[in-house]
Amino acid sequence: DTAVSQTPKYLVTQMGNDKSIKCEQNLGHDTMYWYKQDSKKFLKIMFSYNNKELIINETVPNRFSPKSPDKAHLNLHINSLELGDSAVYFCASSRIGEGQYFGPGTRLTVT
Amino acid sequence: DQQVKQNSPSLSVQEGRISILNCDYTNSMFDYFLWYKKYPAEGPTFLISISSIKDKNEDGRFTVFLNKSAKHLSLHIVPSQPGDSAVYFCAASFSGAGSYQLTFGKGTKLSVIP
């Protein structure tokens, strides 16, 4: 069984479009995260979310918004996509204070 | 400003020998440290962690050492196996963040030579 899953695995789209990446975890974790790995291979936190609060990395543009329909899902919505948004996006989940479990990643290419 | 640094982009080790991966951090507020392993086209996989109240944590072939005064941690893999070949990321967080957001290093690519 996949612990943390993301769809789609690959996403190619044009500048200006709006897209979403879905994430689901079946580990019963209470916190979920989105990370971005850029072309320099840095993994950077974008958001963390549990049922109490959303913590946003201040460097993330407001074109990016997480949406959590329930504890097992944290989807990432991106509006008005830009070339610089091209990256691999990883979803992760954890219990507070424990190691995070990552999804397989979504490679977003903006043309 | 990199708060977590892995200064060796790559490391090659013979099978059966010890692999030592190093990580330095600058933020003295960090109190929880983790190592992740990543294969190409996959997400990072959690390996081992250590809290700042300890200086060593061991799990099978993997041992993490923490030197708080030097703001340095290391991951030892003994004995190294070809399947250990991957990129290893050091990560850190502090409980004050509430959500334990991780700050990652840039990674070290380990190659274990059969």
PDB file of C-alpha atoms in Angstrom:
ATOM      1  CA  ASP A   1       0.000   0.000   0.000  1.00  0.00           C
ATOM      2  CA  THR A   2       1.290   3.426  -0.910  1.00  0.00           C
ATOM      3  CA  ALA A   3       1.757   5.543   2.201  1.00  0.00           C
ATOM      4  CA  VAL A   4       1.884   8.985   0.568  1.00  0.00           C
ATOM      5  CA  SER A   5       0.689   9.289  -3.011  1.00  0.00           C
ATOM      6  CA  GLN A   6       0.655  12.192  -5.420  1.00  0.00           C
ATOM      7  CA  THR A   7      -1.058  12.718  -8.742  1.00  0.00           C
ATOM      8  CA  PRO A   8      -0.086  13.416 -11.388  1.00  0.00           C
ATOM      9  CA  LYS A   9       3.532  12.251 -11.479  1.00  0.00           C
ATOM     10  CA  TYR A  10       4.271  14.506 -14.441  1.00  0.00           C
ATOM     11  CA  LEU A  11       2.521  17.732 -15.372  1.00  0.00           C
ATOM     12  CA  VAL A  12       3.333  19.813 -18.437  1.00  0.00           C
ATOM     13  CA  THR A  13       1.403  23.025 -18.900  1.00  0.00           C
ATOM     14  CA  GLN A  14       1.643  26.501 -20.373  1.00  0.00           C
ATOM     15  CA  MET A  15       2.331  29.769 -18.640  1.00  0.00           C
ATOM     16  CA  GLY A  16      -0.725  31.445 -17.231  1.00  0.00           C
ATOM     17  CA  ASN A  17      -2.661  28.233 -16.624  1.00  0.00           C
ATOM     18  CA  ASP A  18      -4.064  27.123 -13.276  1.00  0.00           C
ATOM     19  CA  LYS A  19      -3.257  23.604 -12.106  1.00  0.00           C
ATOM     20  CA  SER A  20      -3.622  21.359  -9.080  1.00  0.00           C
ATOM     21  CA  ILE A  21      -1.543  18.545  -7.632  1.00  0.00           C
ATOM     22  CA  LYS A  22      -3.257  16.065  -5.350  1.00  0.00           C
ATOM     23  CA  CYS A  23      -1.773  14.387  -2.305  1.00  0.00           C
ATOM     24  CA  GLU A  24      -3.165  11.649  -0.122  1.00  0.00           C
ATOM     25  CA  GLN A  25      -1.692   9.835   2.872  1.00  0.00           C
ATOM     26  CA  ASN A  26      -3.053   6.672   4.465  1.00  0.00           C
ATOM     27  CA  LEU A  27      -0.789   6.720   7.531  1.00  0.00           C
ATOM     28  CA  GLY A  28      -3.193   8.452   9.850  1.00  0.00           C
ATOM     29  CA  HIS A  29      -0.796  11.373  10.229  1.00  0.00           C
ATOM     30  CA  ASP A  30      -2.044  14.686  11.516  1.00  0.00           C
ATOM     31  CA  THR A  31       0.254  16.996   9.603  1.00  0.00           C
ATOM     32  CA  MET A  32       0.945  17.319   5.885  1.00  0.00           C
ATOM     33  CA  TYR A  33       3.481  19.347   3.964  1.00  0.00           C
ATOM     34  CA  TRP A  34       4.406  20.555   0.520  1.00  0.00           C
ATOM     35  CA  TYR A  35       8.031  20.920  -0.540  1.00  0.00           C
ATOM     36  CA  LYS A  36       9.582  22.262  -3.725  1.00  0.00           C
ATOM     37  CA  GLN A  37      12.828  20.913  -5.151  1.00  0.00           C
ATOM     38  CA  ASP A  38      14.220  23.422  -7.582  1.00  0.00           C
ATOM     39  CA  SER A  39      16.750  23.036 -10.379  1.00  0.00           C
ATOM     40  CA  LYS A  40      19.590  23.354  -7.888  1.00  0.00           C
ATOM     41  CA  LYS A  41      18.171  20.340  -6.044  1.00  0.00           C
ATOM     42  CA  PHE A  42      17.304  22.288  -2.903  1.00  0.00           C
ATOM     43  CA  LEU A  43      14.307  20.876  -1.055  1.00  0.00           C
ATOM     44  CA  LYS A  44      12.410  23.781   0.480  1.00  0.00           C
ATOM     45  CA  ILE A  45       9.321  23.779   2.626  1.00  0.00           C
ATOM     46  CA  MET A  46       6.331  25.583   1.156  1.00  0.00           C
ATOM     47  CA  PHE A  47       3.507  24.793   3.562  1.00  0.00           C
ATOM     48  CA  SER A  48       2.716  22.710   6.569  1.00  0.00           C
ATOM     49  CA  TYR A  49      -0.849  22.053   7.649  1.00  0.00           C
ATOM     50  CA  ASN A  50      -2.686  20.226  10.345  1.00  0.00           C
ATOM     51  CA  ASN A  51      -6.270  20.523  11.439  1.00  0.00           C
ATOM     52  CA  LYS A  52      -5.335  23.480  13.563  1.00  0.00           C
ATOM     53  CA  GLU A  53      -3.229  25.725  11.469  1.00  0.00           C
ATOM     54  CA  LEU A  54      -1.598  26.433   8.170  1.00  0.00           C
ATOM     55  CA  ILE A  55       1.979  27.614   8.252  1.00  0.00           C
ATOM     56  CA  ILE A  56       3.185  29.246   5.089  1.00  0.00           C
ATOM     57  CA  ASN A  57       6.788  29.829   4.129  1.00  0.00           C
ATOM     58  CA  GLU A  58       6.953  33.555   3.582  1.00  0.00           C
ATOM     59  CA  THR A  59       8.837  33.153   0.315  1.00  0.00           C
ATOM     60  CA  VAL A  60       5.981  31.268  -1.355  1.00  0.00           C
ATOM     61  CA  PRO A  61       3.971  33.444  -3.787  1.00  0.00           C
ATOM     62  CA  ASN A  62       0.285  33.725  -3.019  1.00  0.00           C
ATOM     63  CA  ARG A  63      -0.411  32.080  -6.394  1.00  0.00           C
ATOM     64  CA  PHE A  64       0.199  28.852  -4.477  1.00  0.00           C
ATOM     65  CA  SER A  65      -2.514  27.696  -2.116  1.00  0.00           C
ATOM     66  CA  PRO A  66      -2.983  24.437  -0.235  1.00  0.00           C
ATOM     67  CA  LYS A  67      -6.443  22.974   0.178  1.00  0.00           C
ATOM     68  CA  SER A  68      -7.249  20.226   2.658  1.00  0.00           C
ATOM     69  CA  PRO A  69     -10.660  18.595   2.220  1.00  0.00           C
ATOM     70  CA  ASP A  70      -9.874  16.210   5.093  1.00  0.00           C
ATOM     71  CA  LYS A  71      -6.975  15.017   7.251  1.00  0.00           C
ATOM     72  CA  ALA A  72      -5.775  12.548   4.631  1.00  0.00           C
ATOM     73  CA  HIS A  73      -5.504  15.016   1.759  1.00  0.00           C
ATOM     74  CA  LEU A  74      -3.579  18.186   1.068  1.00  0.00           C
ATOM     75  CA  ASN A  75      -3.851  19.428  -2.489  1.00  0.00           C
ATOM     76  CA  LEU A  76      -1.711  22.154  -3.999  1.00  0.00           C
ATOM     77  CA  HIS A  77      -3.344  24.716  -6.271  1.00  0.00           C
ATOM     78  CA  ILE A  78      -1.234  26.965  -8.432  1.00  0.00           C
ATOM     79  CA  ASN A  79      -2.686  29.936 -10.276  1.00  0.00           C
ATOM     80  CA  SER A  80      -1.187  31.821 -13.214  1.00  0.00           C
ATOM     81  CA  LEU A  81       1.733  29.458 -13.639  1.00  0.00           C
ATOM     82  CA  GLU A  82       5.130  30.953 -14.425  1.00  0.00           C
ATOM     83  CA  LEU A  83       8.260  29.473 -15.980  1.00  0.00           C
ATOM     84  CA  GLY A  84      10.019  29.640 -12.613  1.00  0.00           C
ATOM     85  CA  ASP A  85       7.427  27.334 -11.096  1.00  0.00           C
ATOM     86  CA  SER A  86       8.979  24.422 -12.990  1.00  0.00           C
ATOM     87  CA  ALA A  87      10.280  22.046 -10.329  1.00  0.00           C
ATOM     88  CA  VAL A  88       9.553  18.803  -8.567  1.00  0.00           C
ATOM     89  CA  TYR A  89       6.930  19.144  -5.850  1.00  0.00           C
ATOM     90  CA  PHE A  90       6.864  16.703  -2.957  1.00  0.00           C
ATOM     91  CA  CYS A  91       4.056  16.097  -0.540  1.00  0.00           C
ATOM     92  CA  ALA A  92       4.884  14.685   2.899  1.00  0.00           C
ATOM     93  CA  SER A  93       3.107  13.758   6.099  1.00  0.00           C
ATOM     94  CA  SER A  94       4.004  13.051   9.690  1.00  0.00           C
ATOM     95  CA  ARG A  95       2.884  12.936  13.263  1.00  0.00           C
ATOM     96  CA  ILE A  96       4.122  15.988  15.106  1.00  0.00           C
ATOM     97  CA  GLY A  97       7.699  15.462  16.234  1.00  0.00           C
ATOM     98  CA  GLU A  98       8.345  12.417  14.060  1.00  0.00           C
ATOM     99  CA  GLY A  99      10.061  11.886  10.726  1.00  0.00           C
ATOM    100  CA  GLN A 100       8.178  12.932   7.617  1.00  0.00           C
ATOM    101  CA  TYR A 101       7.169  10.477   4.936  1.00  0.00           C
ATOM    102  CA  PHE A 102       7.383  11.755   1.386  1.00  0.00           C
ATOM    103  CA  GLY A 103       5.383  11.074  -1.731  1.00  0.00           C
ATOM    104  CA  PRO A 104       7.076  10.198  -5.023  1.00  0.00           C
ATOM    105  CA  GLY A 105       6.998  13.761  -6.315  1.00  0.00           C
ATOM    106  CA  THR A 106       5.304  15.591  -9.183  1.00  0.00           C
ATOM    107  CA  ARG A 107       7.523  17.015 -11.896  1.00  0.00           C
ATOM    108  CA  LEU A 108       5.933  20.237 -13.111  1.00  0.00           C
ATOM    109  CA  THR A 109       7.131  21.731 -16.367  1.00  0.00           C
ATOM    110  CA  VAL A 110       5.830  25.124 -17.396  1.00  0.00           C
ATOM    111  CA  THR A 111       6.372  26.044 -21.033  1.00  0.00           C
TER     112      THR A 111
ATOM    113  CA  ASP B   1      21.322  31.766   3.596  1.00  0.00           C
ATOM    114  CA  GLN B   2      21.854  28.045   4.030  1.00  0.00           C
ATOM    115  CA  GLN B   3      21.062  27.011   7.560  1.00  0.00           C
ATOM    116  CA  VAL B   4      21.862  23.369   6.856  1.00  0.00           C
ATOM    117  CA  LYS B   5      24.980  22.601   4.867  1.00  0.00           C
ATOM    118  CA  GLN B   6      26.290  19.436   3.336  1.00  0.00           C
ATOM    119  CA  ASN B   7      29.645  20.487   1.960  1.00  0.00           C
ATOM    120  CA  SER B   8      30.441  17.270   0.129  1.00  0.00           C
ATOM    121  CA  PRO B   9      28.322  16.945  -2.996  1.00  0.00           C
ATOM    122  CA  SER B  10      29.516  13.384  -3.541  1.00  0.00           C
ATOM    123  CA  LEU B  11      31.250  10.495  -1.810  1.00  0.00           C
ATOM    124  CA  SER B  12      32.535   7.147  -3.111  1.00  0.00           C
ATOM    125  CA  VAL B  13      33.104   4.200  -0.804  1.00  0.00           C
ATOM    126  CA  GLN B  14      34.043   0.574  -1.328  1.00  0.00           C
ATOM    127  CA  GLU B  15      31.435  -2.029  -0.466  1.00  0.00           C
ATOM    128  CA  GLY B  16      31.871  -3.261   3.089  1.00  0.00           C
ATOM    129  CA  ARG B  17      33.640  -0.122   4.279  1.00  0.00           C
ATOM    130  CA  ILE B  18      32.219   2.696   6.370  1.00  0.00           C
ATOM    131  CA  SER B  19      30.421   5.642   4.747  1.00  0.00           C
ATOM    132  CA  ILE B  20      30.486   8.892   6.693  1.00  0.00           C
ATOM    133  CA  LEU B  21      28.227  11.702   5.567  1.00  0.00           C
ATOM    134  CA  ASN B  22      28.579  15.068   7.232  1.00  0.00           C
ATOM    135  CA  CYS B  23      26.216  17.931   7.889  1.00  0.00           C
ATOM    136  CA  ASP B  24      26.649  21.326   9.557  1.00  0.00           C
ATOM    137  CA  TYR B  25      23.988  23.733  10.707  1.00  0.00           C
ATOM    138  CA  THR B  26      23.999  27.348  11.747  1.00  0.00           C
ATOM    139  CA  ASN B  27      20.690  27.832  13.558  1.00  0.00           C
ATOM    140  CA  SER B  28      21.181  27.009  17.235  1.00  0.00           C
ATOM    141  CA  MET B  29      17.396  26.764  17.631  1.00  0.00           C
ATOM    142  CA  PHE B  30      17.326  23.482  15.727  1.00  0.00           C
ATOM    143  CA  ASP B  31      16.595  20.632  18.125  1.00  0.00           C
ATOM    144  CA  TYR B  32      15.631  17.741  15.878  1.00  0.00           C
ATOM    145  CA  PHE B  33      17.693  16.316  13.061  1.00  0.00           C
ATOM    146  CA  LEU B  34      16.942  13.746  10.403  1.00  0.00           C
ATOM    147  CA  TRP B  35      18.594  11.938   7.533  1.00  0.00           C
ATOM    148  CA  TYR B  36      16.778  11.055   4.353  1.00  0.00           C
ATOM    149  CA  LYS B  37      17.797   8.865   1.453  1.00  0.00           C
ATOM    150  CA  LYS B  38      16.618   9.586  -2.058  1.00  0.00           C
ATOM    151  CA  TYR B  39      16.744   7.495  -5.199  1.00  0.00           C
ATOM    152  CA  PRO B  40      16.222   9.137  -8.613  1.00  0.00           C
ATOM    153  CA  ALA B  41      12.584   9.805  -9.496  1.00  0.00           C
ATOM    154  CA  GLU B  42      11.431   8.905  -5.981  1.00  0.00           C
ATOM    155  CA  GLY B  43      10.576  10.889  -2.893  1.00  0.00           C
ATOM    156  CA  PRO B  44      13.001  11.104   0.032  1.00  0.00           C
ATOM    157  CA  THR B  45      12.807   8.175   2.447  1.00  0.00           C
ATOM    158  CA  PHE B  46      13.204   8.766   6.160  1.00  0.00           C
ATOM    159  CA  LEU B  47      16.245   6.924   7.546  1.00  0.00           C
ATOM    160  CA  ILE B  48      17.032   7.974  11.071  1.00  0.00           C
ATOM    161  CA  SER B  49      16.625  10.925  13.388  1.00  0.00           C
ATOM    162  CA  ILE B  50      18.100  12.345  16.557  1.00  0.00           C
ATOM    163  CA  SER B  51      16.888  14.919  19.023  1.00  0.00           C
ATOM    164  CA  SER B  52      19.193  17.453  20.586  1.00  0.00           C
ATOM    165  CA  ILE B  53      19.020  15.751  23.987  1.00  0.00           C
ATOM    166  CA  LYS B  54      21.048  12.869  22.569  1.00  0.00           C
ATOM    167  CA  ASP B  55      24.436  12.643  20.933  1.00  0.00           C
ATOM    168  CA  LYS B  56      24.003   9.291  19.233  1.00  0.00           C
ATOM    169  CA  ASN B  57      21.228   7.211  17.753  1.00  0.00           C
ATOM    170  CA  GLU B  58      21.660   3.835  16.152  1.00  0.00           C
ATOM    171  CA  ASP B  59      19.411   1.785  13.880  1.00  0.00           C
ATOM    172  CA  GLY B  60      20.953  -1.287  12.322  1.00  0.00           C
ATOM    173  CA  ARG B  61      23.736  -0.259   9.968  1.00  0.00           C
ATOM    174  CA  PHE B  62      22.934   3.435  10.403  1.00  0.00           C
ATOM    175  CA  THR B  63      24.208   5.607  13.236  1.00  0.00           C
ATOM    176  CA  VAL B  64      23.758   9.345  13.563  1.00  0.00           C
ATOM    177  CA  PHE B  65      26.082  11.392  15.771  1.00  0.00           C
ATOM    178  CA  LEU B  66      25.282  14.900  16.965  1.00  0.00           C
ATOM    179  CA  ASN B  67      27.842  17.395  18.233  1.00  0.00           C
ATOM    180  CA  LYS B  68      25.808  20.350  19.427  1.00  0.00           C
ATOM    181  CA  SER B  69      28.756  22.524  20.375  1.00  0.00           C
ATOM    182  CA  ALA B  70      30.159  22.193  16.866  1.00  0.00           C
ATOM    183  CA  LYS B  71      26.688  22.316  15.264  1.00  0.00           C
ATOM    184  CA  HIS B  72      27.633  19.204  13.363  1.00  0.00           C
ATOM    185  CA  LEU B  73      26.045  15.863  12.716  1.00  0.00           C
ATOM    186  CA  SER B  74      27.135  12.847  10.776  1.00  0.00           C
ATOM    187  CA  LEU B  75      25.612   9.669   9.437  1.00  0.00           C
ATOM    188  CA  HIS B  76      27.673   6.490   9.546  1.00  0.00           C
ATOM    189  CA  ILE B  77      26.726   3.511   7.408  1.00  0.00           C
ATOM    190  CA  VAL B  78      28.522   0.283   8.301  1.00  0.00           C
ATOM    191  CA  PRO B  79      29.023  -1.848   6.312  1.00  0.00           C
ATOM    192  CA  SER B  80      28.195   0.027   3.141  1.00  0.00           C
ATOM    193  CA  GLN B  81      26.270  -1.864   0.486  1.00  0.00           C
ATOM    194  CA  PRO B  82      25.713  -1.102  -3.219  1.00  0.00           C
ATOM    195  CA  GLY B  83      22.018  -0.568  -2.489  1.00  0.00           C
ATOM    196  CA  ASP B  84      22.998   2.349  -0.262  1.00  0.00           C
ATOM    197  CA  SER B  85      23.982   4.313  -3.369  1.00  0.00           C
ATOM    198  CA  ALA B  86      21.652   7.318  -3.344  1.00  0.00           C
ATOM    199  CA  VAL B  87      21.515  10.985  -2.437  1.00  0.00           C
ATOM    200  CA  TYR B  88      21.463  11.573   1.315  1.00  0.00           C
ATOM    201  CA  PHE B  89      19.822  14.683   2.709  1.00  0.00           C
ATOM    202  CA  CYS B  90      20.384  16.062   6.164  1.00  0.00           C
ATOM    203  CA  ALA B  91      17.412  17.976   7.605  1.00  0.00           C
ATOM    204  CA  ALA B  92      16.745  19.965  10.756  1.00  0.00           C
ATOM    205  CA  SER B  93      13.788  21.467  12.543  1.00  0.00           C
ATOM    206  CA  PHE B  94      12.918  23.143  15.817  1.00  0.00           C
ATOM    207  CA  SER B  95       9.933  22.540  17.979  1.00  0.00           C
ATOM    208  CA  GLY B  96       9.240  26.251  18.114  1.00  0.00           C
ATOM    209  CA  ALA B  97       8.060  26.032  14.537  1.00  0.00           C
ATOM    210  CA  GLY B  98       5.067  24.120  15.812  1.00  0.00           C
ATOM    211  CA  SER B  99       4.734  22.030  12.724  1.00  0.00           C
ATOM    212  CA  TYR B 100       8.294  20.717  12.592  1.00  0.00           C
ATOM    213  CA  GLN B 101       8.953  22.120   9.158  1.00  0.00           C
ATOM    214  CA  LEU B 102      12.203  20.732   7.880  1.00  0.00           C
ATOM    215  CA  THR B 103      15.144  22.683   6.540  1.00  0.00           C
ATOM    216  CA  PHE B 104      17.163  20.513   4.191  1.00  0.00           C
ATOM    217  CA  GLY B 105      20.768  20.474   3.144  1.00  0.00           C
ATOM    218  CA  LYS B 106      21.649  20.215  -0.510  1.00  0.00           C
ATOM    219  CA  GLY B 107      22.402  16.502  -0.338  1.00  0.00           C
ATOM    220  CA  THR B 108      25.422  14.245  -0.748  1.00  0.00           C
ATOM    221  CA  LYS B 109      25.464  11.639  -3.489  1.00  0.00           C
ATOM    222  CA  LEU B 110      26.862   8.395  -2.106  1.00  0.00           C
ATOM    223  CA  SER B 111      28.236   5.782  -4.495  1.00  0.00           C
ATOM    224  CA  VAL B 112      29.081   2.400  -3.025  1.00  0.00           C
ATOM    225  CA  ILE B 113      31.429   0.535  -5.327  1.00  0.00           C
ATOM    226  CA  PRO B 114      31.075  -3.270  -5.414  1.00  0.00           C
TER     227      PRO B 114
END
